Each structure stands twice: as structure tokens, then as C-alpha cells.
JSON list of C-alpha atoms in Angstrom, two decimals:
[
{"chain": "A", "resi": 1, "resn": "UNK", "atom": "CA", "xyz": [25.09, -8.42, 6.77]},
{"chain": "A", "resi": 2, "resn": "UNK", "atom": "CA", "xyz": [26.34, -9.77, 10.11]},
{"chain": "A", "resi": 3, "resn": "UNK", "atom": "CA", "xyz": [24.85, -9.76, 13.54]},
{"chain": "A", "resi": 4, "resn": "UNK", "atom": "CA", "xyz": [26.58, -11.04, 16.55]},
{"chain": "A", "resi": 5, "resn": "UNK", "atom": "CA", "xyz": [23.57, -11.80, 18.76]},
{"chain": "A", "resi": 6, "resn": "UNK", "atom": "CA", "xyz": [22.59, -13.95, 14.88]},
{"chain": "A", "resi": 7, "resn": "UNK", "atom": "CA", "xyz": [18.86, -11.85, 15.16]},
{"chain": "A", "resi": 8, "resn": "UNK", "atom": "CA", "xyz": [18.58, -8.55, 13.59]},
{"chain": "A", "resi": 9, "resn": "UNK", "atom": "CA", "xyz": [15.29, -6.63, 14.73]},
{"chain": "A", "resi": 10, "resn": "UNK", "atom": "CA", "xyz": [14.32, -4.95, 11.03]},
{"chain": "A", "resi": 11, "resn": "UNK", "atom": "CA", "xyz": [12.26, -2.83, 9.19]},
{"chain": "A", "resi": 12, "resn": "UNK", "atom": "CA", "xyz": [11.44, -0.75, 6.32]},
{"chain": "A", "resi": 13, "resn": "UNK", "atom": "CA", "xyz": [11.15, 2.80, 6.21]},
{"chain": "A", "resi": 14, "resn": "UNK", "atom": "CA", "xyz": [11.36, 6.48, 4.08]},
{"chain": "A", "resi": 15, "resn": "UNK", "atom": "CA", "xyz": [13.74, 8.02, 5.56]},
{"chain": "A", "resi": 16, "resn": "UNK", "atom": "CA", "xyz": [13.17, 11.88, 6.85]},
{"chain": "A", "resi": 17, "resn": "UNK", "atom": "CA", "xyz": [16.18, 14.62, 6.25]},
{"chain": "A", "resi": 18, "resn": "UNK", "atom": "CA", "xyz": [17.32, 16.07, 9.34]},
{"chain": "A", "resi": 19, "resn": "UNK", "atom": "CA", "xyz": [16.31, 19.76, 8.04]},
{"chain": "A", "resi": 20, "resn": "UNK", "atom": "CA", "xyz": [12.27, 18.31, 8.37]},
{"chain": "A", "resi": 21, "resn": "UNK", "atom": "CA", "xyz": [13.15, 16.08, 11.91]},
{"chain": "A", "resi": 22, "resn": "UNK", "atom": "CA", "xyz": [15.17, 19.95, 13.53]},
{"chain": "A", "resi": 23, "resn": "UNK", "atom": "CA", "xyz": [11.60, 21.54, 12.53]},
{"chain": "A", "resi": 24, "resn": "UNK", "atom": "CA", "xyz": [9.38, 18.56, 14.34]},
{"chain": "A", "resi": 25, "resn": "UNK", "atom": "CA", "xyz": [11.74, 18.89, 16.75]},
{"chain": "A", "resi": 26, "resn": "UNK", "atom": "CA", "xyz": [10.82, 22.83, 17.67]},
{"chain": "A", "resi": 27, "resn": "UNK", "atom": "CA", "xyz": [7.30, 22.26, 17.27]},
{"chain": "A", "resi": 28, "resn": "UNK", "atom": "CA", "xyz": [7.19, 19.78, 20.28]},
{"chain": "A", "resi": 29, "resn": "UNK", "atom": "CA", "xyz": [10.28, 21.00, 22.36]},
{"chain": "A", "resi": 30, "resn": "UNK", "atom": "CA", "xyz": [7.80, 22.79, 24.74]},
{"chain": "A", "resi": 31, "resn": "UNK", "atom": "CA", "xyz": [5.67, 19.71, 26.13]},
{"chain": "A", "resi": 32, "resn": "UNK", "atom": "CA", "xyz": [8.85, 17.87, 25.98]},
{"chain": "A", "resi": 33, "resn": "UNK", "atom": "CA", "xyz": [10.42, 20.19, 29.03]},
{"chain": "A", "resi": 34, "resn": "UNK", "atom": "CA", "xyz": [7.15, 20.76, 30.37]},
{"chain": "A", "resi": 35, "resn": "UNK", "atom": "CA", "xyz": [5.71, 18.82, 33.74]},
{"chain": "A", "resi": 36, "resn": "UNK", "atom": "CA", "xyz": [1.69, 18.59, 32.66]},
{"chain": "A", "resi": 37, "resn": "UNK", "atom": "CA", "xyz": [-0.87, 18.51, 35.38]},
{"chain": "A", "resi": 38, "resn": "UNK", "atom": "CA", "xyz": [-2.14, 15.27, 34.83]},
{"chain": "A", "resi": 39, "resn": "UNK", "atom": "CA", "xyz": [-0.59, 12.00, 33.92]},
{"chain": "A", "resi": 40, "resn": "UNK", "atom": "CA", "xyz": [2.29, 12.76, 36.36]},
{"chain": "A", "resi": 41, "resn": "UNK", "atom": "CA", "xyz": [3.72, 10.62, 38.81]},
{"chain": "A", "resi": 42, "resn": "UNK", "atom": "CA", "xyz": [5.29, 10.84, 41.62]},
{"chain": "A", "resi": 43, "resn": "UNK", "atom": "CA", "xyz": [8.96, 11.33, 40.33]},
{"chain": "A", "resi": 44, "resn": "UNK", "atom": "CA", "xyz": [7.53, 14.04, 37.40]},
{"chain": "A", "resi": 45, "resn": "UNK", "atom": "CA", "xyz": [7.12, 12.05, 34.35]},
{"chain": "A", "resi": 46, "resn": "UNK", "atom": "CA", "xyz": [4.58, 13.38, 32.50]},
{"chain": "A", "resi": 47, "resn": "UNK", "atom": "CA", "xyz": [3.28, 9.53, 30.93]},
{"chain": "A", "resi": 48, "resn": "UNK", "atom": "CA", "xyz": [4.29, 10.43, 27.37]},
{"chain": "A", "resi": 49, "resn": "UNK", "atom": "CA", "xyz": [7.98, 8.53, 26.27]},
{"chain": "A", "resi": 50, "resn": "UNK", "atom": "CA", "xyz": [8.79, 11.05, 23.20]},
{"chain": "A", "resi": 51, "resn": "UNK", "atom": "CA", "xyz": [10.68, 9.16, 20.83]},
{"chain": "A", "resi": 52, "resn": "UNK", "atom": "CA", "xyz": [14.33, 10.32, 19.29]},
{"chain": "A", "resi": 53, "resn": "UNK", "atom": "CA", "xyz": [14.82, 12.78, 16.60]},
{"chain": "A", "resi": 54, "resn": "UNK", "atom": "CA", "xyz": [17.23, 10.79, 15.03]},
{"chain": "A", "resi": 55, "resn": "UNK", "atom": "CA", "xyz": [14.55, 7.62, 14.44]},
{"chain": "A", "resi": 56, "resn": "UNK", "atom": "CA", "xyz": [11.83, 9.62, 13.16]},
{"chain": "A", "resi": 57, "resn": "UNK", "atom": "CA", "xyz": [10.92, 7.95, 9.98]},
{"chain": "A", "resi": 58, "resn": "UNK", "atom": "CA", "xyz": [8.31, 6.64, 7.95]},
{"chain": "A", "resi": 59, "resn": "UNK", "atom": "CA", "xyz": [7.81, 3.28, 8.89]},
{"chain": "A", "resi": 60, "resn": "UNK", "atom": "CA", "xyz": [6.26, 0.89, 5.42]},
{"chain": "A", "resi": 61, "resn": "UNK", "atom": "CA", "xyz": [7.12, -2.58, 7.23]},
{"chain": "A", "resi": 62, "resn": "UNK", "atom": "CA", "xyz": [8.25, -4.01, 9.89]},
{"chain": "A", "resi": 63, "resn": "UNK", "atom": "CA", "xyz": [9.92, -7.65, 10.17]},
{"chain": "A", "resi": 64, "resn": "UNK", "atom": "CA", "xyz": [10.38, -8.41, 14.09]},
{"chain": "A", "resi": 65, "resn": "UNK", "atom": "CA", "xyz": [13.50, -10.25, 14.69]},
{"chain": "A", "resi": 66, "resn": "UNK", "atom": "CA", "xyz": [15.20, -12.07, 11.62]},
{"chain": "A", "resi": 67, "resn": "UNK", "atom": "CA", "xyz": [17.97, -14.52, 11.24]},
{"chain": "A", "resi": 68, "resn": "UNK", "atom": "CA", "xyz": [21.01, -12.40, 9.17]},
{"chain": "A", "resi": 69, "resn": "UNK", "atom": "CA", "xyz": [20.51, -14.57, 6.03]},
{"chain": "A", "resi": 70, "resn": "UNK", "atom": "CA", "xyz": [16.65, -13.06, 6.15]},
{"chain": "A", "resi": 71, "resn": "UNK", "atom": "CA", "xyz": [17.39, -9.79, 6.19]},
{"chain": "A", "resi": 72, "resn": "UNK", "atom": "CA", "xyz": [19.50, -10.34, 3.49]},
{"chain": "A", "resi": 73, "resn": "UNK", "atom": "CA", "xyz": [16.24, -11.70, 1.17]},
{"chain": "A", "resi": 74, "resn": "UNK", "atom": "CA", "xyz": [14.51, -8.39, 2.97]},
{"chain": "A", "resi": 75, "resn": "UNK", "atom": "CA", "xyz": [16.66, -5.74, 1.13]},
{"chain": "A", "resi": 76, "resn": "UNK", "atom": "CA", "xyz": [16.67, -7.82, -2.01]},
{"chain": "A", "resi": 77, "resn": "UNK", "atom": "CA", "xyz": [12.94, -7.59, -1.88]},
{"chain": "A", "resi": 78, "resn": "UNK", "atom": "CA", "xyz": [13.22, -3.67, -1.03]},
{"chain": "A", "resi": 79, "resn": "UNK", "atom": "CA", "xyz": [15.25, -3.29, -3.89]},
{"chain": "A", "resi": 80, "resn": "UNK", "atom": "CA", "xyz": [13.22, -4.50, -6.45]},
{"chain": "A", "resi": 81, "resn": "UNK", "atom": "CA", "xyz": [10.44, -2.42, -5.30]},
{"chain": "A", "resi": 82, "resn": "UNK", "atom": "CA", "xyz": [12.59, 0.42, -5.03]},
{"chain": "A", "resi": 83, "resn": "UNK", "atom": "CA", "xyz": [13.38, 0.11, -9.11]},
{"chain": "A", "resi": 84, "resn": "UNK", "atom": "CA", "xyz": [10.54, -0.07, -10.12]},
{"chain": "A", "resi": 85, "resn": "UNK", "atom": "CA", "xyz": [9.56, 3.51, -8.07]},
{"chain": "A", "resi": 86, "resn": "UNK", "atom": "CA", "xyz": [10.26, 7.07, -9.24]},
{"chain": "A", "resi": 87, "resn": "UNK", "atom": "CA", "xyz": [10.90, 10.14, -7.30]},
{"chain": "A", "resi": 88, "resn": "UNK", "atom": "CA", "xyz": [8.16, 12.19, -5.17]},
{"chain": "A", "resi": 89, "resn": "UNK", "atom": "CA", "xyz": [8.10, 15.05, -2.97]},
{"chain": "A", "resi": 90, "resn": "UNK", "atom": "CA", "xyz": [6.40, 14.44, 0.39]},
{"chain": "A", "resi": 91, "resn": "UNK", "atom": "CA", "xyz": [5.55, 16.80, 3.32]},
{"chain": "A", "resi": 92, "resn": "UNK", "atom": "CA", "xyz": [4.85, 16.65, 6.89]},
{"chain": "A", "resi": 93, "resn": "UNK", "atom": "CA", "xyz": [2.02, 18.25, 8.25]},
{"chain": "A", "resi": 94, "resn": "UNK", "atom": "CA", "xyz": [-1.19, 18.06, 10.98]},
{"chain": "A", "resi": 95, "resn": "UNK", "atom": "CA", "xyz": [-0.84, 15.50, 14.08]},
{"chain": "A", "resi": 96, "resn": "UNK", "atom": "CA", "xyz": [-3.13, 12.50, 15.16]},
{"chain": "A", "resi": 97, "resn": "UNK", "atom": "CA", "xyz": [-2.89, 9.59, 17.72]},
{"chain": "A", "resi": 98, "resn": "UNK", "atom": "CA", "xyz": [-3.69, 6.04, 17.21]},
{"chain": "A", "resi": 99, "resn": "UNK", "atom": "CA", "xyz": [-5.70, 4.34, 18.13]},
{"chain": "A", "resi": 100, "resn": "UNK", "atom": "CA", "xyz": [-8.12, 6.81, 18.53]},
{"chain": "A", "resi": 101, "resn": "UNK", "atom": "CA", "xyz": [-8.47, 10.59, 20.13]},
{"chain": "A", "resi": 102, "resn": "UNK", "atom": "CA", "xyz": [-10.33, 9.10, 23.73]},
{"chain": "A", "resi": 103, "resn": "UNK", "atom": "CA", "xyz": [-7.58, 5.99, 24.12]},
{"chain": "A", "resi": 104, "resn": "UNK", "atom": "CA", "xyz": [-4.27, 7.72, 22.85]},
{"chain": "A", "resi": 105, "resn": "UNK", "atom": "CA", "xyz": [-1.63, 5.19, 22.51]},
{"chain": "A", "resi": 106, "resn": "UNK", "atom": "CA", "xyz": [0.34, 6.70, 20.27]},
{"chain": "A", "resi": 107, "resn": "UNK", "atom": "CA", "xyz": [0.92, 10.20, 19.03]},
{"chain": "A", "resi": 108, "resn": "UNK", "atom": "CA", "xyz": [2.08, 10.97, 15.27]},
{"chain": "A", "resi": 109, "resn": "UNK", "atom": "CA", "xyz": [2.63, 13.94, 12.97]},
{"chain": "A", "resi": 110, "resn": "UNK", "atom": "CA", "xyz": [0.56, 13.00, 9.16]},
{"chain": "A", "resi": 111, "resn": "UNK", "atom": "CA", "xyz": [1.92, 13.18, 5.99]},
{"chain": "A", "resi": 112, "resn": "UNK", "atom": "CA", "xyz": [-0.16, 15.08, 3.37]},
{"chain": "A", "resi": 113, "resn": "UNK", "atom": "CA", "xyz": [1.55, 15.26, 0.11]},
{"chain": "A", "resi": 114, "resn": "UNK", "atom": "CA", "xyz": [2.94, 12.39, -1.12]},
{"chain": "A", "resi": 115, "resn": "UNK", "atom": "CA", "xyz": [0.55, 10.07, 1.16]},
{"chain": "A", "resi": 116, "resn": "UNK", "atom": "CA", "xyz": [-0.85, 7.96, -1.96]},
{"chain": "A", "resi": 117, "resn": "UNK", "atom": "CA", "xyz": [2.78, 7.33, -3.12]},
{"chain": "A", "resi": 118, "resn": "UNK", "atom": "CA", "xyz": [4.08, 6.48, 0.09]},
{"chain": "A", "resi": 119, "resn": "UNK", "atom": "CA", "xyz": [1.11, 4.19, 0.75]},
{"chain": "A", "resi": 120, "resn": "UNK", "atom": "CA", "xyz": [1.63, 2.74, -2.84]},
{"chain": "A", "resi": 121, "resn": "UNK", "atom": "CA", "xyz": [5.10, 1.76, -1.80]},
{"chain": "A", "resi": 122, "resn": "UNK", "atom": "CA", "xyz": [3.91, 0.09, 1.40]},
{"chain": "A", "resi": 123, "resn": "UNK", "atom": "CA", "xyz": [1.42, -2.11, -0.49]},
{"chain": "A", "resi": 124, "resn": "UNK", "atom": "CA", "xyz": [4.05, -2.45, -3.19]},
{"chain": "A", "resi": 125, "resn": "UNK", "atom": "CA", "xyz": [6.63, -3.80, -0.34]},
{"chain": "A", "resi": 126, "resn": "UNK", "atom": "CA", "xyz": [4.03, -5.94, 1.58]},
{"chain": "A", "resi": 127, "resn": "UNK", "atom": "CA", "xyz": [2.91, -7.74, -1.40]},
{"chain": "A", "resi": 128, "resn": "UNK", "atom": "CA", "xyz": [7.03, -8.56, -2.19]},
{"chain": "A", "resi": 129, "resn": "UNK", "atom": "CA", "xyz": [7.75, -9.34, 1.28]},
{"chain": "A", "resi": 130, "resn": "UNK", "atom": "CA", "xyz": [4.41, -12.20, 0.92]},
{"chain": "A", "resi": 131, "resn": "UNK", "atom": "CA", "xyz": [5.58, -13.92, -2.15]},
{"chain": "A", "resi": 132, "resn": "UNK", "atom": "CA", "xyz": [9.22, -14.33, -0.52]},
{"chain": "A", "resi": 133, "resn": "UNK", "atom": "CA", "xyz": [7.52, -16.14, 2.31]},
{"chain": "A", "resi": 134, "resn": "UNK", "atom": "CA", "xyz": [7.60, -13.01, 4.57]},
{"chain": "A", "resi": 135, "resn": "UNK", "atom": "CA", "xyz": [4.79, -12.44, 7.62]},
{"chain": "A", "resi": 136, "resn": "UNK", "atom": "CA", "xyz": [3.69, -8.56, 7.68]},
{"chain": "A", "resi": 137, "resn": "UNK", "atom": "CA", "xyz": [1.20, -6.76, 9.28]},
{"chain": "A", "resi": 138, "resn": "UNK", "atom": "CA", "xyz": [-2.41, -6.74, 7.84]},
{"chain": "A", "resi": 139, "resn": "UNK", "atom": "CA", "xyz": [-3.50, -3.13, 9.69]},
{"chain": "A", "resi": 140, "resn": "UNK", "atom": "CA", "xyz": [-4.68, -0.44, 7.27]},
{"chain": "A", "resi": 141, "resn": "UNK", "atom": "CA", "xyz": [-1.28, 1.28, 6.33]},
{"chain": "A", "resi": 142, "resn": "UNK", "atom": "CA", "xyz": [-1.79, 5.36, 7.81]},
{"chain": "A", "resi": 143, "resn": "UNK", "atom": "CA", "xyz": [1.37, 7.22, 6.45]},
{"chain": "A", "resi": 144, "resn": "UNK", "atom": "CA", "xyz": [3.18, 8.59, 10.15]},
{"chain": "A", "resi": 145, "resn": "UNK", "atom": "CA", "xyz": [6.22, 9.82, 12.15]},
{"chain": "A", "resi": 146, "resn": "UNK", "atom": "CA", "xyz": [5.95, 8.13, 15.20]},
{"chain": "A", "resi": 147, "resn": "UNK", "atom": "CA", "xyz": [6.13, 11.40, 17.80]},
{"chain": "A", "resi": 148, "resn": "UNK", "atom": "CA", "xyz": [5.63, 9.87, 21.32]},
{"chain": "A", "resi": 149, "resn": "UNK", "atom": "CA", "xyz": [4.21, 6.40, 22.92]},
{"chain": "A", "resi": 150, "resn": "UNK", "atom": "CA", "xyz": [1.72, 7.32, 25.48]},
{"chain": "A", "resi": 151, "resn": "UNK", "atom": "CA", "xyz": [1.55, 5.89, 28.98]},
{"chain": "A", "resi": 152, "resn": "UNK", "atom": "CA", "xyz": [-1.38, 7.55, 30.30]},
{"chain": "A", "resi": 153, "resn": "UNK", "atom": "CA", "xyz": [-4.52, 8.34, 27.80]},
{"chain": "A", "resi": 154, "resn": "UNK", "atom": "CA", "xyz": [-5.17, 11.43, 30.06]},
{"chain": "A", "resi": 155, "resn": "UNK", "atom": "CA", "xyz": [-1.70, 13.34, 29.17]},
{"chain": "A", "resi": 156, "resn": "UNK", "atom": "CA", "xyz": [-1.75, 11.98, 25.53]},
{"chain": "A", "resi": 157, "resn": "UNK", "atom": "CA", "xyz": [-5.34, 13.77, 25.16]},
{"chain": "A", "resi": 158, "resn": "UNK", "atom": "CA", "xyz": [-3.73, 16.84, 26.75]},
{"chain": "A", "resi": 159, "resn": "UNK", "atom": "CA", "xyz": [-0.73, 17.00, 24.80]},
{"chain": "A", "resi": 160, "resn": "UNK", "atom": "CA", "xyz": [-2.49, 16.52, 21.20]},
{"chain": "A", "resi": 161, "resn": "UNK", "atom": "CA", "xyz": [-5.09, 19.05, 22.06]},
{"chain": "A", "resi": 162, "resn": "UNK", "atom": "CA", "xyz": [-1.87, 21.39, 22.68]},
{"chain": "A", "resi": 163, "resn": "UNK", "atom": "CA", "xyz": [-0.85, 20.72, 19.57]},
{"chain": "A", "resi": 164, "resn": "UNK", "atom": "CA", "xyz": [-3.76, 20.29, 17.05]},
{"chain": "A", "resi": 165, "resn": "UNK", "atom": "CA", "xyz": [-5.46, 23.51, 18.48]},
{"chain": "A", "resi": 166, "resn": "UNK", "atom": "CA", "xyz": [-4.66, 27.08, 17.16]},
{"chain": "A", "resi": 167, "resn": "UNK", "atom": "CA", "xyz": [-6.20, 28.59, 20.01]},
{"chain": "A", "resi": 168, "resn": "UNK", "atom": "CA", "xyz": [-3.15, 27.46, 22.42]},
{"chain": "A", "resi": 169, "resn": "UNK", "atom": "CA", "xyz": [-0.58, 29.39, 22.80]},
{"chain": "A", "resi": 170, "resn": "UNK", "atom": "CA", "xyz": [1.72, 27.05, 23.16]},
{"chain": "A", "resi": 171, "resn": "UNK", "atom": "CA", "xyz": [0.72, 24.76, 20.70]},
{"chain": "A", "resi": 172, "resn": "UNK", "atom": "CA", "xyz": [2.75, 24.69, 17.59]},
{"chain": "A", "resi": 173, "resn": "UNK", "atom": "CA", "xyz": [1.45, 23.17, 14.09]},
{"chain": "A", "resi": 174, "resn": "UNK", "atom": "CA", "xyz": [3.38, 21.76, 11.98]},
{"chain": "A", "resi": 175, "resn": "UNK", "atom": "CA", "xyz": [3.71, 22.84, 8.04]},
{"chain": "A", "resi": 176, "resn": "UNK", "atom": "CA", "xyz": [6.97, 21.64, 7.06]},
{"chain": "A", "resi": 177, "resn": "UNK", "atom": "CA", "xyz": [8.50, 22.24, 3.60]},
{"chain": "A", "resi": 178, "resn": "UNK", "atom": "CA", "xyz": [8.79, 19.09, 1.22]},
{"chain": "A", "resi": 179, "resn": "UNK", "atom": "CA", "xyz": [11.10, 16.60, 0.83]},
{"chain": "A", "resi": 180, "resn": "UNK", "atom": "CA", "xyz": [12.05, 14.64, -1.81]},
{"chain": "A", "resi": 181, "resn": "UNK", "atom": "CA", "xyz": [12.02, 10.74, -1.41]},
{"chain": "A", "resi": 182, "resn": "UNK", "atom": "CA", "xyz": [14.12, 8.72, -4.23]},
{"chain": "A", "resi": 183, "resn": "UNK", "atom": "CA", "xyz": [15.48, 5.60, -1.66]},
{"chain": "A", "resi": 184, "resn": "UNK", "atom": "CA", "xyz": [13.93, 3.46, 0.74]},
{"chain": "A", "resi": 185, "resn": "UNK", "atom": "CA", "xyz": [15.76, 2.30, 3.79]},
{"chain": "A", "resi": 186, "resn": "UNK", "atom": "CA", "xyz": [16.68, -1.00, 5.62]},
{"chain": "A", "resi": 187, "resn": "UNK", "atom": "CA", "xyz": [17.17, -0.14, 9.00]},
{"chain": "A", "resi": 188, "resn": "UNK", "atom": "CA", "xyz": [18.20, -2.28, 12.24]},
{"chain": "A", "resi": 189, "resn": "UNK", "atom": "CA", "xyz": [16.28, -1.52, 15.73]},
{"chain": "A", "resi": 190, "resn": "UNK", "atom": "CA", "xyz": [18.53, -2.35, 18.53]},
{"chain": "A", "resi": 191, "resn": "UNK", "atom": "CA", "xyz": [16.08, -1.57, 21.88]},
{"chain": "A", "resi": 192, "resn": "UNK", "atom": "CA", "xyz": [18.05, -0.57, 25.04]},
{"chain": "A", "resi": 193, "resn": "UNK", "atom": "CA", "xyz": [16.66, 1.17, 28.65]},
{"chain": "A", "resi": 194, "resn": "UNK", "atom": "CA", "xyz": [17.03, 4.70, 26.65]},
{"chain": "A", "resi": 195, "resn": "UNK", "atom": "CA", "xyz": [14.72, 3.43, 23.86]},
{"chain": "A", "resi": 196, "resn": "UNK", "atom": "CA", "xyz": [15.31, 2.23, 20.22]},
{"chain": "A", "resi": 197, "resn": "UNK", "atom": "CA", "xyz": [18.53, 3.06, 18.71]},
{"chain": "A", "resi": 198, "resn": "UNK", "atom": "CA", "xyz": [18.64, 2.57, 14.76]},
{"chain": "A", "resi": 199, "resn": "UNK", "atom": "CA", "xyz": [21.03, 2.00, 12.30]},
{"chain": "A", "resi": 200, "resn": "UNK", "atom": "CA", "xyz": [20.58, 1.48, 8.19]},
{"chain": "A", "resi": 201, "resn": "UNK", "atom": "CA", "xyz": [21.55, -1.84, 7.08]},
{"chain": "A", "resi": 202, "resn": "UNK", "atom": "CA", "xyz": [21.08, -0.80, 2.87]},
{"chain": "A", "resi": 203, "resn": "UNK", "atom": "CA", "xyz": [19.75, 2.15, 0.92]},
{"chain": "A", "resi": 204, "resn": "UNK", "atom": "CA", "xyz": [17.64, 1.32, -1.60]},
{"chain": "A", "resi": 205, "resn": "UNK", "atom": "CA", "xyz": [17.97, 4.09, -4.10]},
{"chain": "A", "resi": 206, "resn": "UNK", "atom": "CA", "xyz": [14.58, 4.10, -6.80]},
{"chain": "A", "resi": 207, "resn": "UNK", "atom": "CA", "xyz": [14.78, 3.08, -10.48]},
{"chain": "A", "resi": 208, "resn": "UNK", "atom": "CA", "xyz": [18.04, 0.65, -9.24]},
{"chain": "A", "resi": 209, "resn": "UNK", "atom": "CA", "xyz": [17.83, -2.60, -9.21]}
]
């Protein structure tokens, strides 16, 4: 692995199938276009940044900034936690927002099944990533795609309400099929003025070493 800038931005993360982002991707599409009555400024933003279809993932760790020769000993230390995995179906479903419903910082759709193995790989991967010397985050691990960052708690509140309530017309849950997950994935996080763009540095296919 090479970076020119000599500081890759990395983390680790199940990847989703684009079939699973598409759906997401309809269930939000209507507060995306639409201007909400509160948490709007003066030019119309709404004060909710939705994040990019194609880097909605399942985040297990993330490393900050790393010199190329660390990311290197990061996907070595994927791998071997990838061999020793098998494959599990996992689903999408039900939304939340961290850190909690009356300060709304972030908003998320869950993952049901296949939460204990995904959370089992996390633990699995933070424990490697220790004994080679790595620093990762000590927060209770809660199974997510990242949907939206929220800029004002008011419009966050009003735009998970939208979704997590059956009585809104507009509101759309989401109750996606499964998904297999047999790899876990190195990517790179390149932040520009439109937002993260990602790219995978390795695969890390299960039961490989």
C-alpha cells in the first residue's frame, strides 16, 4: 500500500451490497429532498448532512490517520481475524440516533440479525489491533449504518420521529432482506468539502489466512 500524502485515514468495516444500500436509499429519499420547518437556515439547509450511499457500511474499527507501513500491520491483523470467522447472514432493520433521542448527533439504521456476530468480530478485531500495539476506541460497540450527522438536535428529532413512527405517512421503515457477510474490509477515508469519499485498501475474505 502506497499513499502520496505518506498518511492513510483507515478503518475497518462489513461491507453492505448495493441491493441493501438502493433500499436504505428509498426509505430516506423523502426527508432528503424535503426543506423541514425547523432546523433551517437561511439558505434552506435543513441541519441534517446525509451521508453517501456508496459509504454506508458497518463500521468495527477505526484507526485515524496511519503511516502506509501501519496500515499494512492493520490488514494483516484483519486477516487473521477474518480466518478464523465463518459466514453469517445479517439484516438491516429499525433506526436510532446516538447519542441519545433528546441530543441527536447522529442518525443510524440497526442491524438485527447477525448483531452478536458482527459485534463478536468487532471485539475479535479490537483485541488484535491491542496486542499489535494499535489505539482503538473503548465505546460500547452498537452494530450501525451511519445514515446522517446532525447539525441541529431539533431537525434530527424531527426526522427520526418521521421515520421510526408508523403513523407518518411519510415515514418509511426499514425491513431489508439479508445479506450474507464472508469478508471484512480495509477501507481508506479521504475527507473533502463534499464529505468522505472511500476506497478499499484489502478484502479480507473469512476462513483465509
Amino acid at each position: 500500500i502506497r499513499d502520496s500524502d505518506n498518511a492513510v485515514r483507515t478503518f475497518v468495516a462489513v461491507d453492505i451490497p448495493k441491493s441493501v444500500r438502493a433500499a436504505l436509499g428509498e426509505c430516506i429519499e423523502p426527508l432528503r429532498k424535503r426543506r423541514q420547518s425547523t432546523g433551517t437556515d437561511t439558505r434552506g439547509r435543513t441541519g441534517i448532512r446525509w451521508t453517501r450511499p456508496e459509504g454506508w457500511h458497518i463500521t468495527l474499527a477505526f484507526l485515524g490517520e496511519l503511516a502506509p507501513e501501519d496500515v499494512e500491520r492493520v490488514v494483516a491483523a484483519t486477516k487473521t481475524v477474518a480466518s478464523a470467522a465463518k459466514p453469517f447472514n445479517a439484516a438491516v432493520d429499525g433506526w436510532g440516533v446516538f447519542p441519545d433521542e433528546r441530543r441527536p448527533r447522529v442518525l443510524w439504521a440497526g442491524v438485527v440479525s447477525g448483531a452478536d456476530e458482527i459485534t463478536a468480530l468487532a471485539t475479535a478485531l479490537d483485541a488484535q489491533l491491542s496486542r499489535d500495539g494499535f489505539a482503538t476506541e473503548k465505546r460500547a460497540f452498537h452494530p450501525h449504518v451511519t445514515m446522517a450527522r446532525i447539525e441541529d438536535p431539533r431537525a434530527g428529532a424531527q426526522a427520526y420521529d418521521t421515520l421510526s413512527s408508523p403513523r407518518t405517512q411519510s415515514g418509511r421503515r426499514v425491513s431489508l432482506e439479508p445479506f450474507r457477510v464472508d469478508r471484512l474490509t480495509v477501507f481508506r477515508s479521504t475527507l473533502k468539502r463534499t464529505g468522505a469519499e472511500y476506497s478499499v485498501l484489502a478484502e479480507c475474505p473469512f476462513g483465509e489466512g
